XYZ file of C-alpha atoms in Angstrom:
448
model
C 0.000 0.000 0.000
C 2.914 2.300 0.493
C 3.838 1.894 -3.175
C 0.354 2.850 -4.286
C 0.481 5.954 -2.090
C 3.953 6.928 -3.284
C 3.146 6.543 -6.951
C -0.111 8.430 -6.884
C -2.334 5.375 -7.283
C -5.897 5.087 -6.098
C -5.842 5.644 -2.300
C -9.162 3.821 -1.726
C -7.588 0.648 -0.264
C -6.026 2.566 2.626
C -9.082 4.618 3.706
C -10.831 1.917 5.787
C -7.614 1.172 7.645
C -6.930 4.866 8.256
C -10.462 5.390 9.570
C -10.158 2.458 11.950
C -6.886 3.829 13.293
C -7.982 7.464 13.471
C -10.890 6.899 15.831
C -14.358 5.489 16.329
C -17.302 6.218 14.131
C -20.335 8.401 14.965
C -22.182 5.516 16.652
C -19.303 4.797 18.984
C -19.022 8.481 19.933
C -22.734 8.628 20.775
C -22.400 5.543 22.964
C -19.474 7.118 24.789
C -21.458 10.298 25.402
C -24.379 8.284 26.778
C -22.074 6.352 29.093
C -20.453 9.597 30.240
C -23.862 11.115 31.029
C -24.862 8.052 33.018
C -21.586 8.138 34.916
C -22.038 11.842 35.635
C -25.540 11.247 37.026
C -24.483 8.332 39.224
C -23.586 9.366 42.782
C -20.184 8.149 43.923
C -20.948 7.290 47.563
C -23.685 4.691 46.842
C -21.429 3.037 44.252
C -18.670 2.923 46.855
C -21.013 1.278 49.375
C -22.085 -1.343 46.828
C -18.436 -2.025 46.014
C -17.559 -2.476 49.687
C -20.421 -4.965 50.174
C -19.334 -6.924 47.106
C -15.740 -6.983 48.325
C -16.807 -8.286 51.751
C -18.936 -11.004 50.137
C -16.076 -12.070 47.861
C -13.664 -12.238 50.757
C -16.045 -14.055 53.129
C -17.962 -16.179 50.620
C -20.957 -16.585 52.900
C -23.734 -16.518 50.347
C -26.930 -14.551 51.015
C -25.816 -12.967 54.304
C -24.396 -9.836 52.643
C -26.435 -9.710 49.435
C -29.531 -7.968 50.957
C -27.298 -5.080 52.012
C -26.890 -4.165 48.339
C -30.247 -2.371 48.639
C -28.472 0.326 50.682
C -26.898 1.605 47.462
C -30.047 2.767 45.619
C -31.659 3.871 48.901
C -28.744 6.213 49.625
C -28.626 7.361 45.997
C -32.177 8.702 46.390
C -30.951 11.272 48.936
C -28.153 12.659 46.782
C -28.911 11.965 43.128
C -31.690 11.974 40.572
C -33.859 9.081 39.368
C -31.350 8.193 36.652
C -28.555 7.839 39.197
C -30.776 5.702 41.446
C -31.639 3.339 38.598
C -27.974 3.036 37.600
C -26.950 2.156 41.155
C -29.845 -0.326 41.439
C -28.928 -1.973 38.136
C -25.294 -2.243 39.190
C -26.301 -3.776 42.526
C -28.655 -6.267 40.823
C -26.008 -7.426 38.328
C -23.376 -7.818 41.032
C -25.857 -9.539 43.365
C -26.885 -12.047 40.682
C -23.226 -12.738 39.839
C -22.236 -13.254 43.464
C -25.326 -15.412 44.187
C -24.543 -17.669 41.258
C -20.877 -17.897 42.248
C -21.703 -18.743 45.852
C -24.309 -21.313 44.890
C -27.243 -19.523 46.478
C -30.532 -21.399 45.938
C -32.636 -19.986 43.150
C -35.644 -19.035 45.261
C -33.449 -17.187 47.782
C -31.593 -15.302 45.058
C -34.888 -14.412 43.389
C -36.225 -13.009 46.649
C -33.075 -10.921 47.180
C -33.158 -9.523 43.647
C -36.898 -8.803 43.879
C -36.392 -6.880 47.097
C -33.519 -4.990 45.486
C -35.698 -4.092 42.491
C -38.506 -2.881 44.781
C -36.113 -0.711 46.801
C -34.658 0.723 43.582
C -38.075 1.656 42.192
C -39.208 3.192 45.472
C -35.943 5.124 45.774
C -36.261 6.381 42.190
C -39.769 7.660 42.937
C -38.561 9.330 46.142
C -35.713 10.953 44.225
C -38.116 12.296 41.618
C -40.380 13.765 44.313
C -37.389 15.302 46.084
C -36.247 16.927 42.859
C -39.726 18.331 42.320
C -39.819 19.789 45.842
C -36.395 21.345 45.324
C -37.589 23.023 42.130
C -40.692 24.334 43.916
C -38.542 25.612 46.788
C -36.208 27.332 44.332
C -39.207 29.042 42.706
C -40.550 30.130 46.101
C -37.158 31.491 47.112
C -36.938 33.474 43.893
C -40.380 34.956 44.604
C -39.317 35.759 48.176
C -36.167 37.416 46.877
C -38.213 39.494 44.439
C -40.554 40.469 47.289
C -37.594 41.464 49.412
C -36.222 43.682 46.666
C -39.661 45.274 46.272
C -40.056 45.821 50.016
C -36.441 46.510 51.000
C -35.031 48.098 47.899
C -31.258 47.898 47.499
C -29.641 51.053 48.865
C -26.926 52.610 46.671
C -23.495 53.248 48.126
C -24.087 57.015 47.968
C -27.357 58.806 48.751
C -27.240 62.586 48.784
C -24.257 63.629 50.914
C -24.024 60.231 52.624
C -22.015 57.096 52.162
C -24.436 54.274 52.988
C -24.156 50.563 53.748
C -26.880 48.065 54.724
C -26.717 44.490 56.005
C -29.899 42.469 56.478
C -30.234 38.889 57.712
C -33.567 37.109 58.056
C -33.897 34.532 60.824
C -35.621 32.244 58.295
C -32.696 32.076 55.905
C -34.700 30.073 53.362
C -37.290 32.849 53.113
C -34.733 35.693 52.833
C -37.244 38.133 54.249
C -38.578 38.950 57.707
C -40.181 41.578 59.916
C -37.301 44.061 60.070
C -37.533 47.039 57.740
C -35.470 49.914 56.457
C -35.776 52.596 53.809
C -33.690 55.583 52.790
C -34.966 58.168 50.315
C -33.778 61.580 49.094
C -36.618 64.108 49.352
C -37.117 67.854 48.810
C -36.568 68.191 52.567
C -33.288 66.307 52.621
C -32.407 62.649 52.966
C -34.803 60.735 55.224
C -34.599 57.196 56.527
C -36.344 54.688 58.749
C -35.224 51.512 60.483
C -37.848 49.482 62.291
C -38.861 46.139 63.714
C -42.341 44.635 63.492
C -43.652 42.616 66.408
C -43.829 38.956 65.493
C -42.538 36.966 62.556
C -43.780 35.325 59.382
C -46.105 36.638 56.716
C -48.120 38.956 59.018
C -44.890 40.730 60.016
C -43.844 41.026 56.377
C -47.213 42.587 55.497
C -46.908 45.129 58.304
C -43.354 45.965 57.267
C -44.534 46.558 53.704
C -47.258 48.884 55.001
C -44.823 50.930 57.105
C -42.265 51.268 54.317
C -44.918 52.259 51.775
C -46.424 54.945 54.005
C -42.976 56.262 54.934
C -41.874 56.644 51.318
C -44.981 58.625 50.481
C -44.987 60.767 53.612
C -41.265 61.500 53.398
C -41.856 63.276 50.075
C -45.034 65.060 51.118
C -44.445 66.252 54.685
C -41.954 69.041 55.404
C -41.911 68.178 59.125
C -40.369 64.880 60.254
C -42.897 64.553 63.086
C -45.666 64.786 60.506
C -44.105 61.816 58.685
C -44.213 59.819 61.910
C -47.815 60.925 62.475
C -48.932 59.598 59.098
C -47.328 56.234 59.781
C -49.029 56.137 63.182
C -52.454 56.856 61.715
C -52.049 54.236 59.019
C -51.014 51.569 61.524
C -53.882 52.491 63.855
C -56.301 51.651 61.036
C -54.642 48.411 59.950
C -52.960 46.747 62.934
C -54.449 44.462 65.527
C -54.733 45.396 69.197
C -51.504 43.603 70.153
C -49.397 44.589 67.148
C -46.891 47.431 66.997
C -43.722 48.567 65.264
C -40.633 50.021 66.919
C -38.807 52.450 64.655
C -36.281 55.262 64.384
C -37.030 57.907 61.769
C -34.245 60.326 60.883
C -33.791 63.251 58.516
C -30.978 65.472 57.311
C -32.694 68.766 56.473
C -29.531 70.870 56.267
C -25.797 70.477 56.510
C -24.571 69.699 60.003
C -28.014 68.941 61.490
C -29.545 65.503 61.955
C -33.137 65.070 63.139
C -34.077 61.870 64.979
C -37.469 60.580 66.169
C -37.328 57.415 68.254
C -40.533 55.406 68.728
C -39.677 52.687 71.235
C -36.668 51.482 69.235
C -33.096 50.702 70.236
C -31.030 53.926 70.384
C -28.859 54.613 67.325
C -25.094 54.789 67.777
C -23.374 58.018 66.762
C -19.694 57.793 65.816
C -17.807 61.055 65.928
C -14.888 61.689 63.595
C -12.550 61.183 66.547
C -13.843 57.615 66.927
C -15.996 58.231 69.999
C -19.164 56.098 70.010
C -22.235 57.464 71.798
C -25.763 56.116 72.147
C -28.493 58.511 71.008
C -30.961 57.949 73.827
C -34.333 59.716 73.351
C -34.780 62.746 75.602
C -38.496 61.885 75.954
C -39.224 58.169 75.384
C -42.202 57.532 73.113
C -44.266 54.365 72.569
C -43.867 52.244 69.435
C -45.848 53.037 66.339
C -49.394 51.744 66.613
C -49.684 52.170 70.401
C -50.033 55.935 70.752
C -53.738 55.607 71.522
C -52.864 53.701 74.706
C -50.680 56.431 76.203
C -50.410 60.201 76.413
C -46.774 60.166 75.306
C -46.004 61.576 71.860
C -42.755 61.350 69.897
C -40.249 64.168 70.257
C -37.762 65.524 67.752
C -34.085 65.484 68.627
C -31.637 67.641 66.686
C -28.051 66.402 66.707
C -24.890 67.941 65.373
C -23.817 65.707 62.494
C -20.555 67.114 61.273
C -17.673 66.353 58.975
C -16.783 62.618 59.077
C -19.477 61.599 61.592
C -21.340 58.292 61.236
C -24.706 57.008 62.450
C -25.538 53.321 62.928
C -29.189 52.245 63.097
C -30.021 48.633 63.907
C -32.722 46.284 65.171
C -32.857 44.244 68.363
C -31.859 41.112 66.483
C -28.314 42.501 66.722
C -28.142 43.640 70.349
C -30.148 40.705 71.713
C -28.077 38.057 69.932
C -26.600 35.749 72.573
C -23.646 33.400 72.569
C -23.469 29.994 74.236
C -22.905 31.711 77.593
C -26.152 33.699 77.129
C -24.210 36.965 76.808
C -25.534 39.741 74.533
C -23.457 40.959 71.643
C -21.716 44.240 72.665
C -22.539 46.286 69.584
C -21.005 49.581 70.775
C -17.672 47.956 71.515
C -17.746 46.050 68.240
C -18.472 49.249 66.337
C -15.562 51.004 68.057
C -13.266 48.147 67.057
C -14.286 48.008 63.418
C -15.195 51.607 62.527
C -13.523 52.812 59.338
C -13.978 55.347 56.563
C -15.844 52.757 54.447
C -19.317 51.927 55.828
C -19.497 48.717 53.816
C -16.262 47.435 55.358
C -17.452 48.396 58.837
C -20.751 46.530 58.505
C -19.092 43.477 56.974
C -16.736 43.221 59.947
C -19.598 43.769 62.410
C -21.814 41.176 60.735
C -19.044 38.576 60.656
C -18.261 39.183 64.323
C -21.966 38.919 65.174
C -22.259 35.542 63.451
C -19.157 34.346 65.263
C -20.664 35.507 68.560
C -23.884 33.499 68.085
C -22.181 30.447 66.624
C -23.032 30.882 62.964
C -26.769 31.571 62.743
C -29.036 34.304 64.070
C -32.316 33.412 65.748
C -33.997 36.739 64.998
C -34.101 39.109 62.040
C -31.246 41.610 62.110
C -30.761 44.833 60.160
C -27.831 47.264 60.193
C -27.773 50.620 58.382
C -24.724 52.891 58.574
C -24.472 56.491 57.320
C -21.315 58.531 56.941
C -20.624 61.999 55.611
C -17.340 62.088 53.701
C -15.046 64.788 55.018
C -14.781 66.705 51.729
C -18.515 66.675 51.023
C -19.414 67.806 54.517
C -16.871 70.609 54.454
C -18.062 71.894 51.107
C -21.731 71.694 52.153
C -21.101 73.459 55.459
C -19.047 76.297 53.944
C -21.968 78.445 52.639
C -23.810 78.154 55.957
C -20.654 79.057 57.878
C -20.182 82.178 55.732
C -23.837 83.117 56.234
C -23.577 82.672 60.011
C -20.446 84.822 60.093
C -22.290 87.569 58.230
C -25.048 87.530 60.849
C -22.571 88.169 63.642
C -23.281 86.100 66.720
C -24.687 83.147 64.710
C -28.117 81.667 64.269
C -30.065 79.933 66.969
C -29.819 76.630 65.104
C -26.013 76.876 65.066
C -25.957 77.611 68.773
C -28.264 74.650 69.440
C -25.979 72.425 67.394
C -22.987 73.614 69.408
C -24.810 72.831 72.659
C -25.700 69.390 71.357
C -22.102 68.778 70.340
C -20.827 69.879 73.726
C -23.068 67.423 75.551
C -22.270 64.527 73.219
C -25.743 64.600 71.695
C -28.213 65.810 74.344
C -26.279 64.443 77.270
C -25.615 61.054 75.664
C -23.114 58.946 77.679
C -19.916 57.895 75.979
C -19.682 54.109 75.789
C -16.517 53.492 73.787
C -13.496 55.274 72.371
C -11.122 54.624 69.511
C -7.925 56.254 68.274
C -9.715 57.267 65.106
C -11.637 55.842 62.184
C -10.235 52.427 61.377
C -7.479 52.666 64.045
C -8.911 50.296 66.656
C -9.958 50.743 70.245
C -7.806 52.840 72.572
C -9.957 52.572 75.691
C -13.485 51.620 76.671
C -15.188 53.364 79.535
C -18.337 51.285 79.907
C -20.488 48.829 78.019
C -24.055 49.436 77.038
C -26.346 48.070 79.765
C -27.381 44.544 78.849
C -31.050 45.205 79.363
C -33.816 44.046 77.105
C -35.628 46.756 75.184
C -39.051 47.117 76.902
C -40.603 47.394 73.463
C -38.687 44.440 72.039
C -40.545 42.721 69.204
C -38.967 39.316 69.763
């Protein structure tokens, strides 16, 4: 054949040989693909168990004693693989069982009984695997709907809103649902940036519905009402019409109407933590405690407006009681103020990531209540530029405006006489000294 090829003869005689050497035909390739797909769908652990049972039977040679254990292969495959993998494992176990039974001289009726039982277990396991796969697909669809509902209710907050750097971390106690009774919203309005962080009493779908109601009313009222107390009043009236007698919502509503001034209304919620540029962490306790939203009709107390100095580089952390009431194995609460002082930095996202990781470590990996964290920070350059026109205007008026003087008084008292709970060398520089921890007392209006 080499002479024919060298002299330009007809190359037909060498084509079949070259094809056989070059590789398999289309039919062989299809068979290989089918075998590869079957191998990919066959779980490894059940095959390993079947192999171990066969090896023990070969070594011991005791007949039908070990053969019934082959049914463990397809039964285990139903928990990890699909119906195709279960059938492959069952077929493998049946072939090996028949081979071993014949080799060991097992009586025909006994071998038939073993193989029949193996076939029944394989079919039942295949059906169970199919049902499990269907439930997993349904669960995936439900989780996607829950995720869409979460994005509709708790819209993703951009990294920058108005003059603020913003970061949010939210963890639902029911991790599979990805949504719970905690709520937050942050919107730019004609009256400045406004935000709310709250916690609905209870859990489950009723809590989610109440959270959706509060967020919807807040977003509308924040645009319409020039006064922050009027925003809170509209939420209160809406909840009074829609909530049950035992339901309520704790919340902190805040606004930034002008540079250097932060308005806060606390309705039975955990006090926000204010981080000064120096690294000092203070708790913004309400001067006049007010009941949660939805319970005003039961008391004469009404919410009050606090005005805080919020200057260049300051930060404000709002959170829910799922953070401060998280306990470790020793039943100790998570010290949020100290953790914030340790991890505070110029990047809110980095600060919240470190806090959230430390919180999960504190509780052992999983929270037992919904937890929300929202951190605001004014970049130094933006705050300085925004405050410059007001500073020039105040200088032109001589002794300064009453609002500037009030801000100075608030600054001097650490935010309306707020006690200092932790200190740090500076943003991102770690803790230098801690004076006292926040009192480990349960919020009287806790929703847990």
